[in-house]
Amino acid sequence: MEIQNNQLHLGGLSAEALRTNFGSPLYVYEEDSLRSQCRRLLKCFDELHQQQRLQLHFAMKANSNPSILKILRQEGAWIDAVSPYEVQLALDCGYRPEQILFTGNNTAPEELDFCVENGVPLNIGSLLTLEHFGKHYSGQNISLRVNPGVGAGHHAHCITGGPRSKFGIYHDQLEQAQELAQRHSLRIVGIQSHIGTGIFAPEPMLEAMEMILVLAEHFTELEFIDFGGGFGIPYRPEQQEMDVNALGQQMTERFEKFCKEYGRPLSMKLEPGRYLVGPAGFLLLSVTNRKHTPEYQFVGTDSGFHHLVRPTMYGSYHRIWNASRMEDELETVAVVGNVCETGDFFSVDQGNIQRDLPKTTVGDCLVIADAGAYGFSMSSQYNSRPRPAEVLVKDGQAQLIRRAERYTDLLRTTQELD
Ligand code: LLP
């Protein structure tokens, strides 16, 4: 993004022009950013990547627009999928079955069948699922999702390791898992763990890595170890980027040491979601209203938590710009949406819902940053409001990659009453 003549530009186009051409609200993605985030992360693990011992499995739950999936495939990403339709979509976008790793949770038998029929490798995270799988698919290769007993994340709901998390086989039950696998002639070729999301410091990732490596020693047929996703991005203006390069170095060194002791050059898998797509995405919206109470100056908009739920759901901070007047004098306002709920705030900041924004009038175009991950993919039609369009921008060109929904889309799956 850049500022020209007091206006915000994305991919070489002014936000206002994008709004004129594609309507509001609108998701906008910068293609260059998608590609560069992917290249950056691969570079951090270059040593392993050069030896084809690193696979970045994009966690497509963060953003499953087919055009974005295709761009990331061009950049060498593979896929972390969590549902049969994610698998189907990845296959339809050209990913080969062996490039997809299915990590379900509370996985239904039909989901296992679907993956096996399509040749997609499975990562199994419960003893019962493992037993069921073994009975039906004896002789297969599998990997195990392990809960190493530690977790981290930007919000309690986003911590996926530790005794309060439903994910993975708890580390003290791994012997049972091995017995089950043996009984059904399953080969455990991988160990996976994902301790949480929005992690902004290397320590929890390295700590979890240590614990996983200790567990991995007990498995003799491993081909890979998968350390999951979780790489955080800076959402706040004052936040420095996490030094992923240093983290990559540290993880690689530790991994190579392990492989030496293990006696084989294993592959490392990672499952980044947010890091690859978060910074590339922007939610563009329009100011429809102004009002004030004794406490707040409200700026009302034509979008809401049905389009970007992170501020409401986790209290997550996202930068907000007045794209129509980037450098004008500031005022303190609460930016809210058009959903009929009081918690429909965009300008959340740890309990404070007001922030400084260049003076806003009705008709201004606002842009919410870092909305590329868990933005559109978590959107809904709540209040019977359709989802917005998505546009990809690059070098002053914009391409519609998903049209906005219409009234008929809201009714597409309903049955008419007599
Ligand atoms: N692998 C597994 C097994 C996961 O469950 C997830 C995310 C990832 C990888 C990718 O994590 P990432 O690299 O994006 O941190 N809705 C929340 C995030 C939920 C993430 C769920 N699992 C948010 O908006 O912050």
Coordinates of C-alpha atoms and ligand atoms in Angstrom, one line a residue:
M1 CA 0.0 0.0 0.0
E2 CA 1.1 3.6 -0.5
I3 CA -0.2 7.1 -0.1
Q4 CA -0.5 9.4 -3.1
N5 CA -2.2 12.9 -2.9
N6 CA -3.6 12.2 0.5
Q7 CA -5.3 9.0 -0.7
L8 CA -4.6 5.3 0.0
H9 CA -3.5 3.2 -3.0
L10 CA -3.5 -0.6 -3.1
G11 CA -1.6 -2.4 -5.8
G12 CA -1.2 0.9 -7.7
L13 CA -4.9 1.7 -7.6
S14 CA -6.7 4.2 -5.3
A15 CA -9.0 2.7 -2.8
E16 CA -11.7 5.1 -4.0
A17 CA -11.3 4.0 -7.6
L18 CA -11.6 0.3 -6.5
R19 CA -14.7 1.2 -4.7
T20 CA -16.2 2.9 -7.7
N21 CA -15.4 0.0 -9.9
F22 CA -16.3 -3.0 -7.7
G23 CA -18.6 -1.6 -5.0
S24 CA -18.4 -1.5 -1.3
P25 CA -17.7 -3.3 1.0
L26 CA -14.9 -5.1 -0.9
Y27 CA -12.0 -7.4 0.0
V28 CA -8.8 -6.4 -1.9
Y29 CA -5.6 -8.5 -2.1
E30 CA -2.2 -7.4 -3.2
E31 CA -0.7 -10.2 -5.3
D32 CA 2.9 -9.0 -4.8
S33 CA 2.4 -9.3 -1.1
L34 CA 1.1 -12.8 -1.3
R35 CA 4.1 -13.9 -3.4
S36 CA 6.6 -12.0 -1.3
Q37 CA 5.4 -13.4 2.1
C38 CA 5.6 -16.9 0.7
R39 CA 9.1 -16.3 -0.7
R40 CA 10.3 -14.8 2.5
L41 CA 9.2 -17.7 4.6
L42 CA 10.8 -20.2 2.2
K43 CA 14.0 -18.2 2.3
C44 CA 14.1 -18.5 6.1
F45 CA 14.4 -22.2 5.7
D46 CA 16.5 -22.1 2.5
E47 CA 18.9 -24.8 3.5
L48 CA 16.1 -27.3 3.9
H49 CA 14.2 -25.9 0.9
Q50 CA 17.1 -26.3 -1.4
Q51 CA 17.4 -30.0 -0.5
Q52 CA 13.6 -30.4 -1.0
R53 CA 13.3 -31.2 2.7
L54 CA 10.9 -28.4 3.5
Q55 CA 7.2 -28.2 2.6
L56 CA 5.1 -25.2 3.4
H57 CA 1.5 -26.4 3.8
F58 CA -0.6 -23.3 3.4
A59 CA -3.4 -23.5 6.1
M60 CA -6.2 -22.8 3.6
K61 CA -8.7 -22.1 6.3
A62 CA -7.1 -18.7 6.5
N63 CA -8.2 -17.9 2.9
S64 CA -9.6 -20.3 0.4
N65 CA -10.2 -18.1 -2.6
P66 CA -9.2 -20.3 -5.6
S67 CA -7.2 -17.5 -7.2
I68 CA -5.1 -17.1 -4.0
L69 CA -4.7 -20.9 -3.7
K70 CA -3.3 -21.0 -7.3
I71 CA -0.9 -18.1 -6.7
L72 CA 0.5 -19.8 -3.6
R73 CA 0.8 -23.1 -5.5
Q74 CA 2.9 -21.2 -8.1
E75 CA 5.1 -20.1 -5.3
G76 CA 5.7 -23.7 -4.2
A77 CA 3.2 -24.0 -1.3
W78 CA 1.4 -27.2 -0.4
I79 CA -1.8 -27.5 1.5
D80 CA -3.0 -28.0 5.1
A81 CA -6.7 -29.0 4.8
V82 CA -9.2 -29.5 7.6
S83 CA -12.4 -30.6 5.8
P84 CA -13.2 -32.7 2.8
Y85 CA -14.3 -29.6 0.8
E86 CA -11.0 -28.0 1.5
V87 CA -9.3 -31.1 0.1
Q88 CA -11.7 -31.0 -2.9
L89 CA -11.0 -27.3 -3.5
A90 CA -7.2 -27.8 -3.3
L91 CA -7.4 -30.7 -5.8
D92 CA -9.5 -28.5 -8.1
C93 CA -6.9 -25.8 -7.8
G94 CA -4.2 -28.1 -9.1
Y95 CA -2.6 -29.4 -5.9
R96 CA -1.6 -33.0 -6.2
P97 CA -3.1 -35.4 -3.5
E98 CA 0.3 -36.0 -2.0
Q99 CA 0.8 -32.2 -1.6
I100 CA -2.2 -32.0 0.7
L101 CA -2.2 -33.0 4.4
F102 CA -5.6 -33.5 6.0
T103 CA -5.6 -32.6 9.6
G104 CA -9.2 -33.0 10.8
N105 CA -10.4 -32.9 14.3
N106 CA -13.3 -35.0 15.5
T107 CA -13.1 -36.5 12.1
A108 CA -16.1 -38.5 10.8
P109 CA -15.5 -41.9 9.2
E110 CA -16.7 -40.6 5.8
E111 CA -14.0 -37.9 5.9
L112 CA -11.3 -40.5 6.4
D113 CA -12.8 -42.5 3.5
F114 CA -12.8 -39.4 1.3
C115 CA -9.1 -38.8 1.9
V116 CA -8.1 -42.4 1.3
E117 CA -10.2 -42.6 -1.9
N118 CA -8.4 -39.4 -3.1
G119 CA -4.9 -40.5 -2.1
V120 CA -4.6 -37.6 0.4
P121 CA -2.4 -38.3 3.4
L122 CA -4.0 -38.0 6.8
N123 CA -2.8 -36.6 10.1
I124 CA -4.7 -38.4 12.9
G125 CA -5.4 -36.7 16.2
S126 CA -7.3 -39.1 18.3
L127 CA -6.9 -42.7 19.5
L128 CA -10.5 -43.6 18.5
T129 CA -10.0 -42.2 15.0
L130 CA -6.7 -44.1 14.8
E131 CA -8.4 -47.3 15.8
H132 CA -11.2 -46.9 13.3
F133 CA -8.8 -46.0 10.5
G134 CA -6.6 -49.0 11.3
K135 CA -9.6 -51.4 11.1
H136 CA -10.6 -50.1 7.7
Y137 CA -7.3 -49.2 6.1
S138 CA -4.7 -51.5 7.5
G139 CA -1.2 -51.1 6.0
Q140 CA -1.5 -47.4 5.2
N141 CA 1.0 -44.6 6.0
I142 CA -0.2 -42.0 8.5
S143 CA 1.0 -39.2 10.6
L144 CA -0.1 -38.4 14.2
R145 CA -1.2 -35.0 15.5
V146 CA 0.4 -34.7 18.9
N147 CA -0.6 -32.4 21.7
P148 CA 2.8 -31.7 23.3
G149 CA 1.3 -30.3 26.5
V150 CA 2.2 -26.7 25.7
G151 CA 0.3 -24.0 23.8
A152 CA 0.4 -20.4 22.8
G153 CA -1.7 -17.9 20.9
H154 CA -3.1 -14.4 20.6
H155 CA -6.3 -15.4 22.4
A156 CA -7.5 -18.2 24.7
H157 CA -9.6 -19.6 21.8
C158 CA -6.5 -19.7 19.6
I159 CA -4.3 -21.9 21.8
T160 CA -4.3 -25.4 20.4
G161 CA -1.9 -27.2 22.7
G162 CA -1.9 -28.0 26.4
P163 CA -4.4 -29.8 28.7
R164 CA -7.3 -27.5 27.8
S165 CA -7.1 -28.1 24.0
K166 CA -9.2 -30.6 22.2
F167 CA -6.6 -31.1 19.5
G168 CA -4.2 -34.0 18.9
I169 CA -3.3 -37.1 20.9
Y170 CA -2.0 -36.0 24.3
H171 CA 1.7 -36.7 24.6
D172 CA 1.2 -39.2 27.4
Q173 CA -1.0 -41.4 25.2
L174 CA 1.5 -41.9 22.4
E175 CA 2.5 -45.4 23.5
Q176 CA -1.1 -46.5 23.0
A177 CA -1.1 -44.8 19.6
Q178 CA 2.0 -46.8 18.7
E179 CA 0.4 -50.1 19.9
L180 CA -2.8 -49.4 17.8
A181 CA -0.7 -48.6 14.8
Q182 CA 1.2 -51.7 15.1
R183 CA -1.9 -53.9 15.6
H184 CA -3.3 -52.6 12.3
S185 CA 0.0 -52.4 10.4
L186 CA -0.1 -48.7 10.1
R187 CA 3.2 -47.0 9.4
I188 CA 3.6 -43.8 11.4
V189 CA 5.7 -41.7 8.9
G190 CA 5.0 -38.3 10.4
I191 CA 4.5 -36.4 13.7
Q192 CA 2.7 -33.1 13.6
S193 CA 1.9 -30.5 16.2
H194 CA 0.3 -27.1 16.0
I195 CA 0.3 -25.3 19.3
G196 CA -1.6 -22.2 18.4
T197 CA -2.0 -19.1 16.2
G198 CA -0.8 -15.5 16.2
I199 CA 2.4 -16.3 18.0
F200 CA 4.7 -13.4 18.0
A201 CA 7.8 -14.6 19.7
P202 CA 10.2 -17.4 18.8
E203 CA 10.3 -18.9 22.3
P204 CA 7.0 -20.8 22.4
M205 CA 7.6 -22.2 18.9
L206 CA 11.1 -23.4 19.9
E207 CA 9.9 -24.8 23.2
A208 CA 7.2 -26.8 21.4
M209 CA 9.7 -27.9 18.8
E210 CA 11.9 -29.3 21.6
M211 CA 9.0 -31.2 23.1
I212 CA 8.0 -32.6 19.7
L213 CA 11.5 -33.8 19.0
V214 CA 11.7 -35.6 22.3
L215 CA 8.5 -37.4 21.4
A216 CA 9.6 -38.0 17.8
E217 CA 12.7 -40.0 19.0
H218 CA 10.3 -42.8 20.0
F219 CA 9.1 -43.3 16.4
T220 CA 11.4 -45.3 14.2
E221 CA 9.8 -44.9 10.7
L222 CA 9.4 -41.1 10.4
E223 CA 9.8 -39.4 7.1
F224 CA 8.8 -35.9 8.3
I225 CA 8.1 -33.8 11.3
D226 CA 5.4 -31.1 11.0
F227 CA 5.7 -28.1 13.4
G228 CA 2.4 -26.6 12.4
G229 CA 1.7 -22.9 11.7
G230 CA 1.3 -20.0 14.1
F231 CA 3.7 -17.4 12.7
G232 CA 2.4 -14.0 13.8
I233 CA 2.2 -10.8 11.8
P234 CA 2.4 -7.3 13.2
Y235 CA -1.2 -5.9 13.4
R236 CA -0.3 -2.8 15.4
P237 CA 1.6 0.1 13.8
E238 CA 4.2 0.1 16.6
Q239 CA 4.8 -3.7 16.4
Q240 CA 8.0 -4.9 14.9
E241 CA 7.9 -7.9 12.6
M242 CA 8.9 -11.2 14.2
D243 CA 12.4 -12.1 13.1
V244 CA 11.3 -15.2 11.1
N245 CA 14.8 -15.4 9.5
A246 CA 16.4 -15.9 12.9
L247 CA 13.7 -18.3 13.9
G248 CA 14.1 -20.2 10.6
Q249 CA 17.9 -20.5 11.3
Q250 CA 17.3 -21.7 14.8
M251 CA 14.7 -24.3 13.8
T252 CA 16.8 -25.6 10.9
E253 CA 19.9 -26.0 13.1
R254 CA 17.9 -27.8 15.8
F255 CA 16.2 -30.0 13.2
E256 CA 19.5 -31.0 11.5
K257 CA 20.9 -31.9 14.9
F258 CA 17.9 -34.1 15.5
C259 CA 18.1 -35.7 12.1
K260 CA 21.8 -36.5 12.6
E261 CA 21.0 -38.3 15.9
Y262 CA 17.9 -39.9 14.3
G263 CA 20.1 -41.2 11.5
R264 CA 18.1 -40.0 8.6
P265 CA 17.6 -36.6 6.8
L266 CA 13.8 -36.1 7.5
S267 CA 11.7 -33.4 5.9
M268 CA 10.3 -30.5 7.9
K269 CA 6.7 -29.4 7.3
L270 CA 5.2 -26.1 8.4
E271 CA 1.6 -25.0 8.1
P272 CA 1.5 -21.2 7.9
G273 CA -1.8 -19.5 7.3
R274 CA -1.9 -16.0 8.6
Y275 CA 1.7 -15.2 7.7
L276 CA 1.2 -15.9 4.0
V277 CA -2.1 -14.2 3.4
G278 CA -2.8 -11.8 6.3
P279 CA -0.8 -8.7 5.2
A280 CA -2.0 -9.0 1.6
G281 CA -5.7 -8.4 2.4
F282 CA -7.6 -5.3 3.0
L283 CA -11.3 -4.8 3.8
L284 CA -12.5 -1.7 2.1
L285 CA -15.8 -0.1 3.3
S286 CA -17.7 3.1 3.2
V287 CA -18.8 5.6 5.9
T288 CA -22.6 5.7 6.0
N289 CA -23.3 7.6 9.2
R290 CA -22.0 9.8 12.0
K291 CA -23.5 10.2 15.5
H292 CA -22.4 10.7 19.0
T293 CA -23.4 9.8 22.6
P294 CA -21.9 11.3 25.8
E295 CA -19.2 8.6 25.5
Y296 CA -18.5 8.0 21.8
Q297 CA -18.2 9.6 18.5
F298 CA -19.5 6.9 16.2
V299 CA -18.4 6.4 12.6
G300 CA -20.9 4.0 11.0
T301 CA -20.1 1.9 8.0
D302 CA -21.6 -0.4 5.4
S303 CA -19.8 -3.5 6.7
G304 CA -19.6 -5.2 10.1
F305 CA -18.6 -8.3 11.9
H306 CA -20.3 -10.5 9.4
H307 CA -17.5 -9.6 7.0
L308 CA -14.6 -9.3 9.5
V309 CA -15.3 -11.0 12.8
R310 CA -11.8 -10.9 14.4
P311 CA -12.2 -7.6 16.3
T312 CA -15.6 -8.7 17.8
M313 CA -14.6 -12.4 18.3
Y314 CA -11.2 -12.0 19.8
G315 CA -10.9 -8.3 20.5
S316 CA -8.2 -8.3 17.7
Y317 CA -6.6 -5.0 16.7
H318 CA -6.6 -4.1 13.0
R319 CA -5.2 -0.8 11.6
I320 CA -7.9 1.3 10.1
W321 CA -7.2 4.1 7.5
N322 CA -9.4 6.8 6.1
A323 CA -8.4 6.1 2.6
S324 CA -10.1 9.2 1.3
R325 CA -8.0 11.6 3.5
M326 CA -5.0 9.8 4.9
E327 CA -3.1 12.8 6.2
D328 CA -5.9 15.1 7.5
E329 CA -6.3 16.2 11.1
L330 CA -7.1 13.4 13.5
E331 CA -10.2 12.9 15.6
T332 CA -11.1 10.2 18.1
V333 CA -13.9 7.9 16.9
A334 CA -15.4 4.5 17.3
V335 CA -15.7 2.7 14.0
V336 CA -18.7 0.4 14.0
G337 CA -20.6 -1.7 11.5
N338 CA -24.2 -2.2 10.4
V339 CA -24.9 -5.5 12.2
C340 CA -27.7 -5.2 14.8
E341 CA -25.4 -6.0 17.7
T342 CA -23.6 -3.7 20.1
G343 CA -20.4 -5.6 19.8
D344 CA -20.1 -4.8 16.2
F345 CA -16.9 -2.7 16.5
F346 CA -14.0 -2.5 14.1
S347 CA -11.8 -0.1 16.1
V348 CA -11.2 -2.5 19.0
D349 CA -8.1 -2.0 21.1
Q350 CA -7.9 -4.0 24.3
G351 CA -11.2 -2.8 25.7
N352 CA -10.9 0.6 24.2
I353 CA -13.1 1.0 21.2
Q354 CA -12.1 4.5 20.1
R355 CA -9.1 5.5 18.1
D356 CA -7.6 8.4 16.1
L357 CA -8.6 8.6 12.5
P358 CA -8.4 11.5 10.0
K359 CA -11.6 13.5 10.2
T360 CA -14.3 11.4 8.6
T361 CA -17.4 12.4 6.7
V362 CA -20.2 10.3 5.2
G363 CA -19.0 8.8 1.9
D364 CA -15.4 8.4 2.9
C365 CA -13.7 5.2 2.1
L366 CA -12.2 3.3 5.0
V367 CA -9.7 0.5 4.7
I368 CA -9.0 -2.2 7.4
A369 CA -5.5 -3.7 7.1
D370 CA -4.2 -7.2 7.5
A371 CA -7.6 -8.7 6.7
G372 CA -6.3 -11.4 4.3
A373 CA -6.2 -14.2 6.9
Y374 CA -9.4 -15.3 8.6
G375 CA -11.3 -12.4 7.1
F376 CA -13.5 -13.5 4.2
S377 CA -13.0 -17.1 5.2
M378 CA -14.8 -16.4 8.5
S379 CA -17.5 -14.2 7.1
S380 CA -21.2 -14.9 7.2
Q381 CA -24.5 -13.7 5.9
Y382 CA -25.8 -12.7 9.4
N383 CA -28.6 -10.1 9.2
S384 CA -29.2 -11.3 5.7
R385 CA -26.4 -9.3 4.4
P386 CA -24.5 -10.9 1.5
R387 CA -20.8 -11.4 1.5
P388 CA -18.7 -8.9 -0.4
A389 CA -16.7 -9.3 -3.6
E390 CA -13.0 -10.1 -3.6
V391 CA -10.5 -8.4 -5.9
L392 CA -6.8 -9.1 -6.7
V393 CA -4.7 -6.1 -7.5
K394 CA -1.2 -5.8 -9.1
D395 CA 0.6 -3.1 -11.0
G396 CA -2.4 -0.9 -11.3
Q397 CA -4.7 -3.7 -12.6
A398 CA -7.6 -5.2 -10.7
Q399 CA -9.2 -8.5 -11.3
L400 CA -12.5 -9.7 -9.7
I401 CA -11.8 -13.1 -8.1
R402 CA -15.2 -13.5 -6.4
R403 CA -18.3 -11.5 -7.1
A404 CA -20.4 -10.1 -4.3
E405 CA -23.3 -12.2 -3.2
R406 CA -26.8 -11.1 -4.1
Y407 CA -30.3 -11.6 -2.6
T408 CA -30.7 -14.9 -4.5
D409 CA -27.5 -16.2 -3.0
L410 CA -29.1 -15.9 0.4
L411 CA -31.9 -18.2 -0.7
R412 CA -30.0 -20.6 -2.8
T413 CA -30.2 -23.5 -0.4
T414 CA -33.7 -23.0 1.1
Q415 CA -36.9 -24.8 0.2
E416 CA -40.0 -22.9 -0.6
L417 CA -42.9 -23.3 1.8
D418 CA -46.2 -24.4 0.2
Ligands
LLP1 N1 -2.3 -25.8 11.2 C1 -3.4 -26.1 11.9 C2 -3.6 -27.5 12.2 C3 -4.3 -25.1 12.3 O1 -5.3 -25.4 13.0 C4 -4.0 -23.8 12.0 C5 -4.9 -22.7 12.4 C6 -2.9 -23.5 11.2 C7 -2.0 -24.5 10.8 C8 -2.5 -22.1 10.7 O2 -2.3 -21.2 11.7 P1 -1.7 -19.8 11.4 O3 -0.4 -20.0 10.7 O4 -2.6 -19.1 10.5 O5 -1.5 -19.1 12.7 N2 -9.5 -17.5 13.4 C9 -8.3 -17.2 14.2 C10 -7.2 -18.2 13.8 C11 -7.6 -19.7 14.0 C12 -6.5 -20.6 13.5 C13 -7.0 -22.0 13.5 N3 -6.0 -22.9 13.1 C14 -7.9 -15.8 14.0 O6 -8.5 -15.1 13.2 O7 -6.9 -15.3 14.6

